[in-house]
Tab-separated table of C-alpha atoms in Angstrom:
chain	number	residue	atom	x	y	z
A	1	UNK	CA	-5.148	28.555	-27.206
A	2	UNK	CA	-5.612	27.048	-30.783
A	3	UNK	CA	-6.561	23.388	-31.139
A	4	UNK	CA	-3.964	21.434	-33.466
A	5	UNK	CA	-5.453	19.689	-36.428
A	6	UNK	CA	-5.530	15.842	-36.151
A	7	UNK	CA	-2.374	14.419	-38.334
A	8	UNK	CA	-3.966	12.988	-41.592
A	9	UNK	CA	-2.352	9.915	-41.275
A	10	UNK	CA	-3.595	9.285	-37.598
A	11	UNK	CA	-6.939	10.001	-38.631
A	12	UNK	CA	-6.922	7.972	-41.794
A	13	UNK	CA	-5.700	4.918	-39.685
A	14	UNK	CA	-8.653	5.304	-37.217
A	15	UNK	CA	-11.183	5.508	-40.031
A	16	UNK	CA	-9.775	2.352	-41.375
A	17	UNK	CA	-9.912	0.578	-38.284
A	18	UNK	CA	-13.619	1.505	-37.753
A	19	UNK	CA	-14.403	0.495	-41.360
A	20	UNK	CA	-12.954	-2.930	-40.834
A	21	UNK	CA	-15.140	-3.361	-37.803
A	22	UNK	CA	-18.007	-2.209	-39.767
A	23	UNK	CA	-18.566	0.822	-37.573
A	24	UNK	CA	-17.414	3.370	-40.232
A	25	UNK	CA	-20.760	5.385	-39.942
A	26	UNK	CA	-19.260	7.174	-36.774
A	27	UNK	CA	-17.365	9.371	-39.099
A	28	UNK	CA	-20.587	10.327	-41.050
A	29	UNK	CA	-20.411	14.157	-39.866
A	30	UNK	CA	-16.860	14.302	-39.146
A	31	UNK	CA	-16.077	16.895	-42.117
A	32	UNK	CA	-19.099	19.007	-40.824
A	33	UNK	CA	-17.536	19.448	-37.368
A	34	UNK	CA	-15.510	22.352	-36.059
A	35	UNK	CA	-11.851	21.486	-35.251
A	36	UNK	CA	-12.621	21.366	-31.516
A	37	UNK	CA	-15.524	18.813	-32.103
A	38	UNK	CA	-13.420	16.756	-34.283
A	39	UNK	CA	-10.632	16.622	-31.669
A	40	UNK	CA	-13.537	15.492	-29.014
A	41	UNK	CA	-14.806	12.724	-31.477
A	42	UNK	CA	-11.171	11.661	-32.378
A	43	UNK	CA	-10.114	11.185	-28.932
A	44	UNK	CA	-13.367	9.200	-27.878
A	45	UNK	CA	-12.964	6.864	-30.814
A	46	UNK	CA	-9.287	6.582	-30.288
A	47	UNK	CA	-9.858	5.491	-26.607
A	48	UNK	CA	-12.499	2.732	-27.661
A	49	UNK	CA	-11.430	-0.810	-28.482
A	50	UNK	CA	-14.035	-1.194	-31.376
A	51	UNK	CA	-12.935	-4.887	-31.752
A	52	UNK	CA	-13.863	-5.698	-28.181
A	53	UNK	CA	-17.138	-3.883	-28.472
A	54	UNK	CA	-18.042	-6.125	-31.316
A	55	UNK	CA	-16.790	-9.229	-29.719
A	56	UNK	CA	-18.951	-8.103	-26.431
A	57	UNK	CA	-22.048	-7.694	-28.758
A	58	UNK	CA	-21.813	-10.970	-30.463
A	59	UNK	CA	-21.266	-12.558	-26.944
A	60	UNK	CA	-24.377	-10.804	-25.620
A	61	UNK	CA	-26.524	-11.809	-28.530
A	62	UNK	CA	-25.482	-15.409	-28.486
A	63	UNK	CA	-26.258	-15.416	-24.645
A	64	UNK	CA	-29.648	-14.159	-25.326
A	65	UNK	CA	-30.426	-16.365	-28.110
A	66	UNK	CA	-29.600	-19.389	-25.834
A	67	UNK	CA	-31.726	-18.241	-22.983
A	68	UNK	CA	-34.537	-17.773	-25.346
A	69	UNK	CA	-34.111	-21.147	-26.700
A	70	UNK	CA	-33.858	-22.709	-23.376
A	71	UNK	CA	-36.230	-20.628	-21.208
A	72	UNK	CA	-35.671	-22.475	-17.934
A	73	UNK	CA	-32.039	-22.721	-16.568
A	74	UNK	CA	-30.978	-26.167	-15.349
A	75	UNK	CA	-30.870	-25.533	-11.728
A	76	UNK	CA	-30.036	-27.390	-8.362
A	77	UNK	CA	-29.952	-26.052	-4.864
A	78	UNK	CA	-26.449	-25.152	-3.299
A	79	UNK	CA	-24.400	-28.098	-1.938
A	80	UNK	CA	-24.605	-28.270	2.010
A	81	UNK	CA	-20.950	-28.058	2.353
A	82	UNK	CA	-20.834	-24.230	0.725
A	83	UNK	CA	-23.767	-23.127	2.744
A	84	UNK	CA	-24.100	-21.822	6.427
A	85	UNK	CA	-26.588	-19.731	8.239
A	86	UNK	CA	-26.292	-17.128	11.058
A	87	UNK	CA	-30.063	-17.798	11.510
A	88	UNK	CA	-29.366	-21.515	12.486
A	89	UNK	CA	-25.753	-21.310	13.729
A	90	UNK	CA	-25.011	-21.452	17.540
A	91	UNK	CA	-23.980	-18.218	19.390
A	92	UNK	CA	-20.552	-19.821	19.871
A	93	UNK	CA	-19.985	-20.387	16.232
A	94	UNK	CA	-21.024	-16.892	15.272
A	95	UNK	CA	-18.601	-15.472	18.084
A	96	UNK	CA	-15.906	-17.662	16.680
A	97	UNK	CA	-16.356	-16.198	13.130
A	98	UNK	CA	-16.841	-12.496	14.435
A	99	UNK	CA	-13.486	-13.021	16.305
A	100	UNK	CA	-11.526	-14.185	13.176
A	101	UNK	CA	-13.115	-11.174	11.291
A	102	UNK	CA	-12.252	-8.591	13.776
A	103	UNK	CA	-8.527	-10.399	14.083
A	104	UNK	CA	-8.147	-9.743	10.491
A	105	UNK	CA	-9.549	-6.302	10.380
A	106	UNK	CA	-7.141	-5.464	13.332
A	107	UNK	CA	-4.286	-6.979	11.423
A	108	UNK	CA	-4.961	-4.559	8.362
A	109	UNK	CA	-5.965	-7.348	6.035
A	110	UNK	CA	-9.560	-6.241	5.282
A	111	UNK	CA	-10.835	-3.450	2.717
A	112	UNK	CA	-14.251	-2.365	1.836
A	113	UNK	CA	-15.329	-1.830	-1.923
A	114	UNK	CA	-18.747	0.201	-2.153
A	115	UNK	CA	-20.719	0.041	-5.480
A	116	UNK	CA	-21.986	3.639	-5.644
A	117	UNK	CA	-22.154	4.275	-9.405
A	118	UNK	CA	-26.091	5.163	-9.290
A	119	UNK	CA	-27.887	8.090	-9.331
A	120	UNK	CA	-31.381	8.486	-7.462
A	121	UNK	CA	-33.237	9.034	-10.703
A	122	UNK	CA	-36.152	6.984	-9.495
A	123	UNK	CA	-36.108	8.553	-6.214
A	124	UNK	CA	-36.478	12.173	-7.850
A	125	UNK	CA	-32.901	13.020	-7.176
A	126	UNK	CA	-30.031	13.490	-9.902
A	127	UNK	CA	-27.581	13.505	-6.824
A	128	UNK	CA	-25.529	10.268	-6.191
A	129	UNK	CA	-27.792	7.648	-4.469
A	130	UNK	CA	-25.513	7.695	-1.393
A	131	UNK	CA	-26.244	11.535	-0.707
A	132	UNK	CA	-30.055	10.821	-0.354
A	133	UNK	CA	-31.829	11.790	2.964
A	134	UNK	CA	-34.011	8.974	3.916
A	135	UNK	CA	-35.527	11.260	6.726
A	136	UNK	CA	-33.877	9.776	9.584
A	137	UNK	CA	-34.233	11.871	12.989
A	138	UNK	CA	-30.587	12.585	12.484
A	139	UNK	CA	-30.957	13.573	8.772
A	140	UNK	CA	-27.861	11.272	7.882
A	141	UNK	CA	-27.467	10.097	4.303
A	142	UNK	CA	-26.677	6.508	3.461
A	143	UNK	CA	-22.835	7.360	2.850
A	144	UNK	CA	-22.683	8.806	6.508
A	145	UNK	CA	-24.468	5.806	7.921
A	146	UNK	CA	-21.798	3.538	6.303
A	147	UNK	CA	-18.930	5.718	7.218
A	148	UNK	CA	-19.775	5.664	10.768
A	149	UNK	CA	-20.209	2.058	10.711
A	150	UNK	CA	-16.424	1.825	9.406
A	151	UNK	CA	-15.372	4.259	12.300
A	152	UNK	CA	-16.871	1.995	14.866
A	153	UNK	CA	-15.529	-1.219	13.539
A	154	UNK	CA	-12.343	0.160	13.470
A	155	UNK	CA	-12.227	1.221	17.028
A	156	UNK	CA	-13.973	-2.206	17.970
A	157	UNK	CA	-11.196	-4.261	15.928
A	158	UNK	CA	-8.226	-2.187	17.478
A	159	UNK	CA	-9.007	-4.162	20.833
A	160	UNK	CA	-7.987	-7.449	18.919
A	161	UNK	CA	-4.460	-6.283	18.780
A	162	UNK	CA	-2.050	-5.064	21.351
A	163	UNK	CA	-1.850	-1.337	22.045
A	164	UNK	CA	1.745	-1.117	20.965
A	165	UNK	CA	1.042	-1.890	17.303
A	166	UNK	CA	3.128	-0.023	15.161
A	167	UNK	CA	0.067	1.342	13.068
A	168	UNK	CA	-3.719	2.294	13.646
A	169	UNK	CA	-6.560	0.012	12.661
A	170	UNK	CA	-7.586	0.919	9.499
A	171	UNK	CA	-10.398	-0.283	6.785
A	172	UNK	CA	-9.667	1.377	3.470
A	173	UNK	CA	-12.782	2.448	1.703
A	174	UNK	CA	-12.736	1.947	-2.223
A	175	UNK	CA	-15.891	3.685	-3.515
A	176	UNK	CA	-16.727	2.960	-7.121
A	177	UNK	CA	-18.340	5.686	-9.031
A	178	UNK	CA	-19.661	6.336	-12.514
A	179	UNK	CA	-19.065	9.145	-14.834
A	180	UNK	CA	-22.286	11.137	-13.790
A	181	UNK	CA	-21.551	10.636	-9.989
A	182	UNK	CA	-17.868	10.614	-9.674
A	183	UNK	CA	-17.172	14.328	-9.137
A	184	UNK	CA	-20.235	14.885	-7.011
A	185	UNK	CA	-19.653	11.756	-4.934
A	186	UNK	CA	-16.008	13.076	-4.215
A	187	UNK	CA	-17.131	16.802	-3.560
A	188	UNK	CA	-19.903	15.460	-1.182
A	189	UNK	CA	-17.315	13.594	0.859
A	190	UNK	CA	-15.065	16.441	0.895
A	191	UNK	CA	-17.553	18.941	2.139
A	192	UNK	CA	-18.424	16.719	4.941
A	193	UNK	CA	-14.842	16.035	5.996
A	194	UNK	CA	-15.029	12.448	4.860
A	195	UNK	CA	-17.523	11.846	7.748
A	196	UNK	CA	-14.561	11.471	10.231
A	197	UNK	CA	-12.343	9.132	8.110
A	198	UNK	CA	-9.083	10.116	7.093
A	199	UNK	CA	-9.099	11.129	3.549
A	200	UNK	CA	-6.215	8.959	2.518
A	201	UNK	CA	-8.206	5.794	3.548
A	202	UNK	CA	-11.155	6.777	1.230
A	203	UNK	CA	-10.331	5.895	-2.428
A	204	UNK	CA	-12.684	6.948	-5.299
A	205	UNK	CA	-12.378	4.969	-8.721
A	206	UNK	CA	-14.738	5.033	-11.717
A	207	UNK	CA	-16.356	2.035	-13.313
A	208	UNK	CA	-15.888	1.654	-16.957
A	209	UNK	CA	-18.305	2.457	-19.835
A	210	UNK	CA	-19.327	0.809	-23.006
A	211	UNK	CA	-20.859	2.227	-26.184
A	212	UNK	CA	-24.766	1.998	-26.707
A	213	UNK	CA	-25.457	-0.081	-29.721
A	214	UNK	CA	-28.256	-0.368	-32.180
A	215	UNK	CA	-30.301	-3.724	-32.106
A	216	UNK	CA	-28.033	-5.007	-34.960
A	217	UNK	CA	-24.649	-3.950	-33.202
A	218	UNK	CA	-24.088	-0.559	-34.457
A	219	UNK	CA	-22.281	1.880	-32.090
A	220	UNK	CA	-24.917	4.811	-31.664
A	221	UNK	CA	-23.981	8.221	-32.348
A	222	UNK	CA	-25.579	10.502	-29.687
A	223	UNK	CA	-24.785	13.748	-31.369
A	224	UNK	CA	-22.605	14.453	-34.363
A	225	UNK	CA	-19.429	14.555	-32.298
A	226	UNK	CA	-20.271	12.188	-29.522
A	227	UNK	CA	-20.826	8.515	-29.042
A	228	UNK	CA	-23.620	7.393	-26.622
A	229	UNK	CA	-22.038	5.698	-23.684
A	230	UNK	CA	-23.378	3.939	-20.595
A	231	UNK	CA	-21.752	2.265	-17.551
A	232	UNK	CA	-20.936	-1.281	-17.951
A	233	UNK	CA	-23.037	-2.755	-15.119
A	234	UNK	CA	-21.911	-3.364	-11.534
A	235	UNK	CA	-19.971	-6.284	-12.887
A	236	UNK	CA	-17.823	-3.756	-14.482
A	237	UNK	CA	-16.182	-3.536	-11.119
A	238	UNK	CA	-13.586	-6.181	-11.791
A	239	UNK	CA	-12.060	-4.515	-14.844
A	240	UNK	CA	-12.208	-1.063	-12.801
A	241	UNK	CA	-10.224	-2.444	-10.101
A	242	UNK	CA	-7.726	-3.479	-12.622
A	243	UNK	CA	-7.536	-0.348	-14.718
A	244	UNK	CA	-7.552	2.178	-11.976
A	245	UNK	CA	-5.003	0.874	-9.731
A	246	UNK	CA	-7.164	-0.434	-7.112
A	247	UNK	CA	-5.633	-4.084	-7.104
A	248	UNK	CA	-2.346	-2.583	-6.945
A	249	UNK	CA	-3.362	-0.470	-3.808
A	250	UNK	CA	-4.813	-3.262	-2.192
A	251	UNK	CA	-1.543	-5.275	-2.386
A	252	UNK	CA	0.573	-2.281	-1.252
A	253	UNK	CA	-1.454	-1.907	1.814
A	254	UNK	CA	-1.394	-5.631	2.675
A	255	UNK	CA	-5.072	-6.155	1.962
A	256	UNK	CA	-6.107	-9.999	1.672
A	257	UNK	CA	-9.925	-9.694	1.802
A	258	UNK	CA	-12.358	-7.293	0.667
A	259	UNK	CA	-16.084	-6.798	1.482
A	260	UNK	CA	-18.227	-5.477	-1.424
A	261	UNK	CA	-21.718	-4.166	-1.276
A	262	UNK	CA	-24.350	-1.609	-2.874
A	263	UNK	CA	-24.740	1.776	-1.623
A	264	UNK	CA	-28.704	1.502	-1.600
A	265	UNK	CA	-28.672	-1.039	1.288
A	266	UNK	CA	-29.199	1.155	4.305
A	267	UNK	CA	-28.732	-1.835	6.539
A	268	UNK	CA	-25.509	-3.004	4.954
A	269	UNK	CA	-23.061	-4.408	7.619
A	270	UNK	CA	-20.089	-2.790	6.149
A	271	UNK	CA	-16.862	-5.012	6.688
A	272	UNK	CA	-19.068	-7.328	8.529
A	273	UNK	CA	-16.376	-9.252	10.770
A	274	UNK	CA	-19.027	-12.356	11.014
A	275	UNK	CA	-19.175	-12.545	7.259
A	276	UNK	CA	-15.327	-11.948	6.810
A	277	UNK	CA	-14.547	-14.440	9.623
A	278	UNK	CA	-16.839	-17.153	8.169
A	279	UNK	CA	-15.228	-16.780	4.709
A	280	UNK	CA	-11.607	-16.705	5.965
A	281	UNK	CA	-12.516	-19.756	8.134
A	282	UNK	CA	-13.631	-21.563	4.919
A	283	UNK	CA	-10.636	-20.334	2.843
A	284	UNK	CA	-13.144	-18.633	0.722
A	285	UNK	CA	-12.106	-17.014	-2.753
A	286	UNK	CA	-15.427	-15.734	-3.594
A	287	UNK	CA	-18.257	-15.516	-1.236
A	288	UNK	CA	-21.791	-14.194	-1.127
A	289	UNK	CA	-24.231	-13.094	1.548
A	290	UNK	CA	-27.791	-14.071	1.063
A	291	UNK	CA	-31.318	-13.552	2.970
A	292	UNK	CA	-34.104	-15.942	2.956
A	293	UNK	CA	-36.417	-15.649	0.065
A	294	UNK	CA	-39.696	-14.300	1.575
A	295	UNK	CA	-42.150	-16.212	-0.662
A	296	UNK	CA	-41.791	-18.465	-3.738
A	297	UNK	CA	-43.117	-15.771	-5.858
A	298	UNK	CA	-40.582	-12.871	-4.590
A	299	UNK	CA	-39.073	-11.659	-7.802
A	300	UNK	CA	-35.436	-11.724	-6.723
A	301	UNK	CA	-32.312	-13.694	-8.027
A	302	UNK	CA	-31.369	-16.855	-6.094
A	303	UNK	CA	-27.895	-18.185	-5.552
A	304	UNK	CA	-27.821	-21.860	-6.804
A	305	UNK	CA	-26.185	-24.102	-9.171
A	306	UNK	CA	-27.009	-23.135	-12.503
A	307	UNK	CA	-26.038	-25.441	-15.364
A	308	UNK	CA	-23.621	-27.200	-12.950
A	309	UNK	CA	-21.846	-23.974	-11.863
A	310	UNK	CA	-22.293	-21.534	-9.064
A	311	UNK	CA	-24.516	-18.719	-10.031
A	312	UNK	CA	-27.535	-16.572	-9.871
A	313	UNK	CA	-30.871	-17.710	-11.418
A	314	UNK	CA	-33.327	-14.800	-11.921
A	315	UNK	CA	-36.988	-15.353	-10.920
A	316	UNK	CA	-38.061	-15.256	-14.598
A	317	UNK	CA	-35.705	-18.180	-15.433
A	318	UNK	CA	-37.340	-20.857	-13.216
A	319	UNK	CA	-40.702	-22.377	-13.258
A	320	UNK	CA	-43.203	-22.065	-10.503
A	321	UNK	CA	-42.801	-25.556	-9.453
A	322	UNK	CA	-38.979	-25.196	-9.139
A	323	UNK	CA	-39.478	-21.989	-7.080
A	324	UNK	CA	-42.046	-23.726	-4.575
A	325	UNK	CA	-39.746	-26.806	-4.043
A	326	UNK	CA	-38.850	-27.279	-0.570
A	327	UNK	CA	-36.490	-28.934	1.629
A	328	UNK	CA	-37.150	-31.694	4.376
A	329	UNK	CA	-37.165	-28.812	7.034
A	330	UNK	CA	-39.748	-26.851	5.032
A	331	UNK	CA	-37.428	-24.020	3.742
A	332	UNK	CA	-37.414	-23.298	0.328
A	333	UNK	CA	-34.864	-25.529	-1.641
A	334	UNK	CA	-34.140	-22.207	-3.952
A	335	UNK	CA	-34.309	-19.719	-1.248
A	336	UNK	CA	-31.006	-17.970	-1.241
A	337	UNK	CA	-31.967	-14.531	-2.058
A	338	UNK	CA	-29.121	-12.514	-3.764
A	339	UNK	CA	-28.467	-9.077	-2.130
A	340	UNK	CA	-25.514	-8.006	-3.831
A	341	UNK	CA	-23.296	-8.404	-0.807
A	342	UNK	CA	-19.752	-10.132	-1.519
A	343	UNK	CA	-16.373	-11.406	-0.069
A	344	UNK	CA	-13.343	-11.640	-2.248
A	345	UNK	CA	-9.892	-12.250	-1.479
A	346	UNK	CA	-7.293	-10.080	-3.551
A	347	UNK	CA	-5.915	-13.232	-4.936
A	348	UNK	CA	-9.402	-14.042	-6.593
A	349	UNK	CA	-9.751	-10.499	-7.872
A	350	UNK	CA	-6.019	-10.668	-9.214
A	351	UNK	CA	-7.106	-13.799	-11.282
A	352	UNK	CA	-10.275	-12.172	-12.929
A	353	UNK	CA	-8.440	-10.926	-16.055
A	354	UNK	CA	-7.360	-14.729	-16.651
A	355	UNK	CA	-11.253	-15.576	-17.313
A	356	UNK	CA	-12.626	-11.779	-18.116
A	357	UNK	CA	-13.092	-12.817	-21.801
A	358	UNK	CA	-15.519	-15.616	-20.610
A	359	UNK	CA	-17.768	-13.358	-18.549
A	360	UNK	CA	-21.352	-12.759	-19.894
A	361	UNK	CA	-22.770	-9.720	-21.043
A	362	UNK	CA	-26.465	-9.048	-20.652
A	363	UNK	CA	-28.594	-6.895	-22.867
A	364	UNK	CA	-30.636	-3.927	-21.426
A	365	UNK	CA	-32.978	-2.346	-24.094
A	366	UNK	CA	-33.385	1.417	-23.304
A	367	UNK	CA	-34.679	4.528	-25.012
A	368	UNK	CA	-31.353	6.085	-26.268
A	369	UNK	CA	-30.940	9.285	-27.839
A	370	UNK	CA	-29.391	9.269	-31.423
A	371	UNK	CA	-28.583	11.135	-34.520
A	372	UNK	CA	-30.514	10.243	-37.602
A	373	UNK	CA	-27.639	9.482	-40.030
A	374	UNK	CA	-29.411	10.922	-43.065
A	375	UNK	CA	-30.627	14.160	-41.672
A	376	UNK	CA	-28.118	14.750	-38.739
A	377	UNK	CA	-31.117	15.472	-36.583
A	378	UNK	CA	-30.960	14.322	-32.813
A	379	UNK	CA	-33.780	12.106	-32.078
A	380	UNK	CA	-35.107	11.537	-28.465
A	381	UNK	CA	-37.013	8.179	-28.974
A	382	UNK	CA	-40.343	7.296	-27.021
A	383	UNK	CA	-39.534	3.539	-27.320
A	384	UNK	CA	-36.626	1.391	-27.030
A	385	UNK	CA	-34.102	2.439	-29.615
A	386	UNK	CA	-30.985	0.527	-28.592
A	387	UNK	CA	-29.155	-1.549	-26.032
A	388	UNK	CA	-26.790	-0.874	-22.988
A	389	UNK	CA	-24.342	-4.046	-22.449
A	390	UNK	CA	-23.824	-4.798	-18.812
A	391	UNK	CA	-22.092	-7.335	-16.879
A	392	UNK	CA	-23.346	-8.266	-13.532
A	393	UNK	CA	-21.178	-8.682	-10.132
A	394	UNK	CA	-22.081	-12.306	-9.807
A	395	UNK	CA	-21.013	-13.354	-13.309
A	396	UNK	CA	-17.812	-14.273	-11.706
A	397	UNK	CA	-19.316	-16.872	-9.465
A	398	UNK	CA	-18.767	-19.901	-11.698
A	399	UNK	CA	-15.198	-19.281	-11.747
A	400	UNK	CA	-14.589	-19.501	-8.028
A	401	UNK	CA	-12.526	-22.267	-6.616
A	402	UNK	CA	-13.746	-22.031	-3.059
A	403	UNK	CA	-17.190	-20.603	-3.137
A	404	UNK	CA	-19.102	-20.163	0.175
A	405	UNK	CA	-22.625	-18.700	0.960
A	406	UNK	CA	-23.723	-17.037	4.390
A	407	UNK	CA	-27.601	-16.524	5.090
A	408	UNK	CA	-28.414	-13.785	7.463
A	409	UNK	CA	-31.570	-12.035	8.794
A	410	UNK	CA	-33.120	-9.922	6.353
A	411	UNK	CA	-34.679	-7.408	8.976
A	412	UNK	CA	-30.898	-7.001	10.364
A	413	UNK	CA	-29.078	-6.649	7.020
A	414	UNK	CA	-31.237	-5.904	3.844
A	415	UNK	CA	-33.370	-3.008	3.080
A	416	UNK	CA	-32.845	-1.760	-0.401
A	417	UNK	CA	-33.780	1.855	-1.518
A	418	UNK	CA	-34.994	1.430	-5.060
A	419	UNK	CA	-38.264	3.264	-5.451
A	420	UNK	CA	-39.736	6.730	-5.170
A	421	UNK	CA	-41.046	8.001	-1.741
A	422	UNK	CA	-44.677	6.784	-1.130
A	423	UNK	CA	-44.301	3.742	-3.229
A	424	UNK	CA	-44.638	1.459	-0.124
A	425	UNK	CA	-41.946	-1.065	-0.639
A	426	UNK	CA	-38.013	-0.492	-1.076
A	427	UNK	CA	-38.478	3.252	-0.659
A	428	UNK	CA	-37.210	5.908	1.726
A	429	UNK	CA	-39.935	5.281	4.198
A	430	UNK	CA	-39.197	1.488	4.654
A	431	UNK	CA	-35.412	2.432	4.751
A	432	UNK	CA	-36.019	4.826	7.624
A	433	UNK	CA	-38.522	2.144	9.379
A	434	UNK	CA	-36.198	-0.762	9.043
A	435	UNK	CA	-33.143	1.327	10.499
A	436	UNK	CA	-35.211	2.716	13.630
A	437	UNK	CA	-36.975	-0.739	14.070
A	438	UNK	CA	-33.311	-2.267	14.105
A	439	UNK	CA	-32.172	0.365	16.789
A	440	UNK	CA	-35.181	-0.281	19.059
A	441	UNK	CA	-34.260	-4.007	18.820
A	442	UNK	CA	-30.781	-3.259	19.943
A	443	UNK	CA	-32.095	-1.577	23.176
A	444	UNK	CA	-34.312	-4.372	23.843
A	445	UNK	CA	-31.572	-7.108	23.136
A	446	UNK	CA	-29.633	-5.183	25.570
A	447	UNK	CA	-32.393	-5.533	28.428
A	448	UNK	CA	-33.743	-2.106	27.890
A	449	UNK	CA	-36.875	-0.588	26.480
A	450	UNK	CA	-37.636	2.626	24.382
A	451	UNK	CA	-40.818	4.533	24.967
A	452	UNK	CA	-42.395	7.600	23.351
A	453	UNK	CA	-44.754	9.408	21.012
A	454	UNK	CA	-45.490	7.126	17.866
A	455	UNK	CA	-43.408	4.232	19.291
A	456	UNK	CA	-45.747	1.838	17.358
A	457	UNK	CA	-44.886	3.375	13.929
A	458	UNK	CA	-41.432	3.342	12.818
A	459	UNK	CA	-41.872	5.807	9.994
A	460	UNK	CA	-42.469	8.303	12.427
A	461	UNK	CA	-40.833	7.349	15.656
A	462	UNK	CA	-38.103	10.002	16.755
A	463	UNK	CA	-35.452	7.535	17.737
A	464	UNK	CA	-31.960	6.537	16.331
A	465	UNK	CA	-28.529	5.329	17.673
A	466	UNK	CA	-25.430	6.261	15.737
A	467	UNK	CA	-23.468	3.416	14.398
A	468	UNK	CA	-20.465	5.053	15.866
A	469	UNK	CA	-22.063	4.070	19.421
A	470	UNK	CA	-23.067	0.560	18.382
A	471	UNK	CA	-22.303	-1.195	15.199
A	472	UNK	CA	-24.539	-4.288	15.803
A	473	UNK	CA	-25.998	-3.806	19.150
A	474	UNK	CA	-22.603	-4.353	21.074
A	475	UNK	CA	-21.759	-2.389	24.096
A	476	UNK	CA	-25.148	-1.180	25.141
A	477	UNK	CA	-26.123	-3.549	27.862
A	478	UNK	CA	-24.229	-2.066	30.566
A	479	UNK	CA	-26.029	1.250	30.040
A	480	UNK	CA	-29.481	0.135	29.127
A	481	UNK	CA	-30.054	-2.958	30.978
A	482	UNK	CA	-33.414	-2.712	33.093
A	483	UNK	CA	-33.749	0.875	31.925
A	484	UNK	CA	-36.324	2.771	29.833
A	485	UNK	CA	-35.079	5.405	27.240
A	486	UNK	CA	-37.466	8.108	26.520
A	487	UNK	CA	-37.968	9.364	22.934
A	488	UNK	CA	-37.528	11.572	21.021
A	489	UNK	CA	-33.634	10.738	21.127
A	490	UNK	CA	-30.862	10.933	18.890
A	491	UNK	CA	-27.891	8.978	20.322
A	492	UNK	CA	-24.781	10.248	18.826
A	493	UNK	CA	-22.414	9.614	21.857
A	494	UNK	CA	-22.465	7.181	24.753
A	495	UNK	CA	-23.347	10.410	26.967
A	496	UNK	CA	-26.504	10.943	24.803
A	497	UNK	CA	-27.333	7.366	25.632
A	498	UNK	CA	-26.965	7.776	29.467
A	499	UNK	CA	-28.869	11.108	29.256
A	500	UNK	CA	-31.765	9.583	27.314
A	501	UNK	CA	-32.516	7.098	30.243
A	502	UNK	CA	-35.634	8.052	32.179
A	503	UNK	CA	-35.065	8.410	36.016
């Protein structure tokens, strides 16, 4: 098949558009390219809104300069009326939130959005991060743990409606990938039969990309016929939800609320009914789940009032004095550590385009391959050569009309996978340890105990409970109360649990 040449009038119009935007250098090598390569570059440049790219660059530079001049953000602790805590709430209050959440799930009003665009590069893997094996006794990767939590929750929630309901209880799972992970993620789910979920209820969509820029705002040519691009940060989720039809899908399914979280948190309570119920009870349009900051010097972002609006202030943006400030009860005044775990009403997600032009973009300086515009040679720089522009998922907080924050136990809900094996923190070993430690606590809270070799070292202990058996410790006490379970034991079914009890 021969590739048709690009109509001269169309090519000229595109060149003029880029010249007006001071980005005409992208055509530097156009005449040297093959017809096929010309088509590739033409299509890439045609699909790019170059004026928007320039606007984003100007906004990002202005934001960076303002931050540099005003090193410390003007911050205030969260108002009491937007903050609640699972740690301090009564069991009755938590049960009430959970009942509301499970009822919403049973009525088909709740979906889950997973941010899964990252690769496991720092873990030594080029596969999508959700495929990573943290060496659990069962060998389950992160994607499977999360799928089984959804399966269990659908089952539990189905008991919050009458058995003659017209449809099954379904929690649709929308999975945001990126260019490098999209195909591999879909293929992985397909090969694993969607981990027991129905294929039509697992929906994949791609986050957007932005061109990489030089420090003076020029779009970078990665090769003579290709612009260097990068994902637009986890805050790109909002544009992607609109542009890929996810918002329309949510509305067609009758979804009113979504739970949004990051793939690398092995303890994420997917579609957590307590968080959903709490947020619905507060009539929240944008909510966030946090954990108590471990210490004033812990380098995490904190949810607070920033320059008079809800937001996240990074550790580097506040003074030591502010970070050490305490409330009357001794807790940190700025202690609501952000864990990228969010609640959104569909109505709020629909509203994002109305303020999208006001959202911040952040500059990430990177080593980016580029073509020398004089020699045509591709350079692989050893130092930062340009910038990627990103927006963050929390950049929408200032635009919430009914914001709320729920604090939860870190040991139960947050263990991120960021670093290479053996690094000692936020790594595969700590993820494995934190899951197995939690599963032992589930048994102990249900009145049982677990014994076996290495029972004092959860990085080695061979014990695990499938989320399909218990989502958060429920349904165990009638089997294990007053009993001892002998490890090694991998509990995949209730039968496995009964058989693991030593007699």
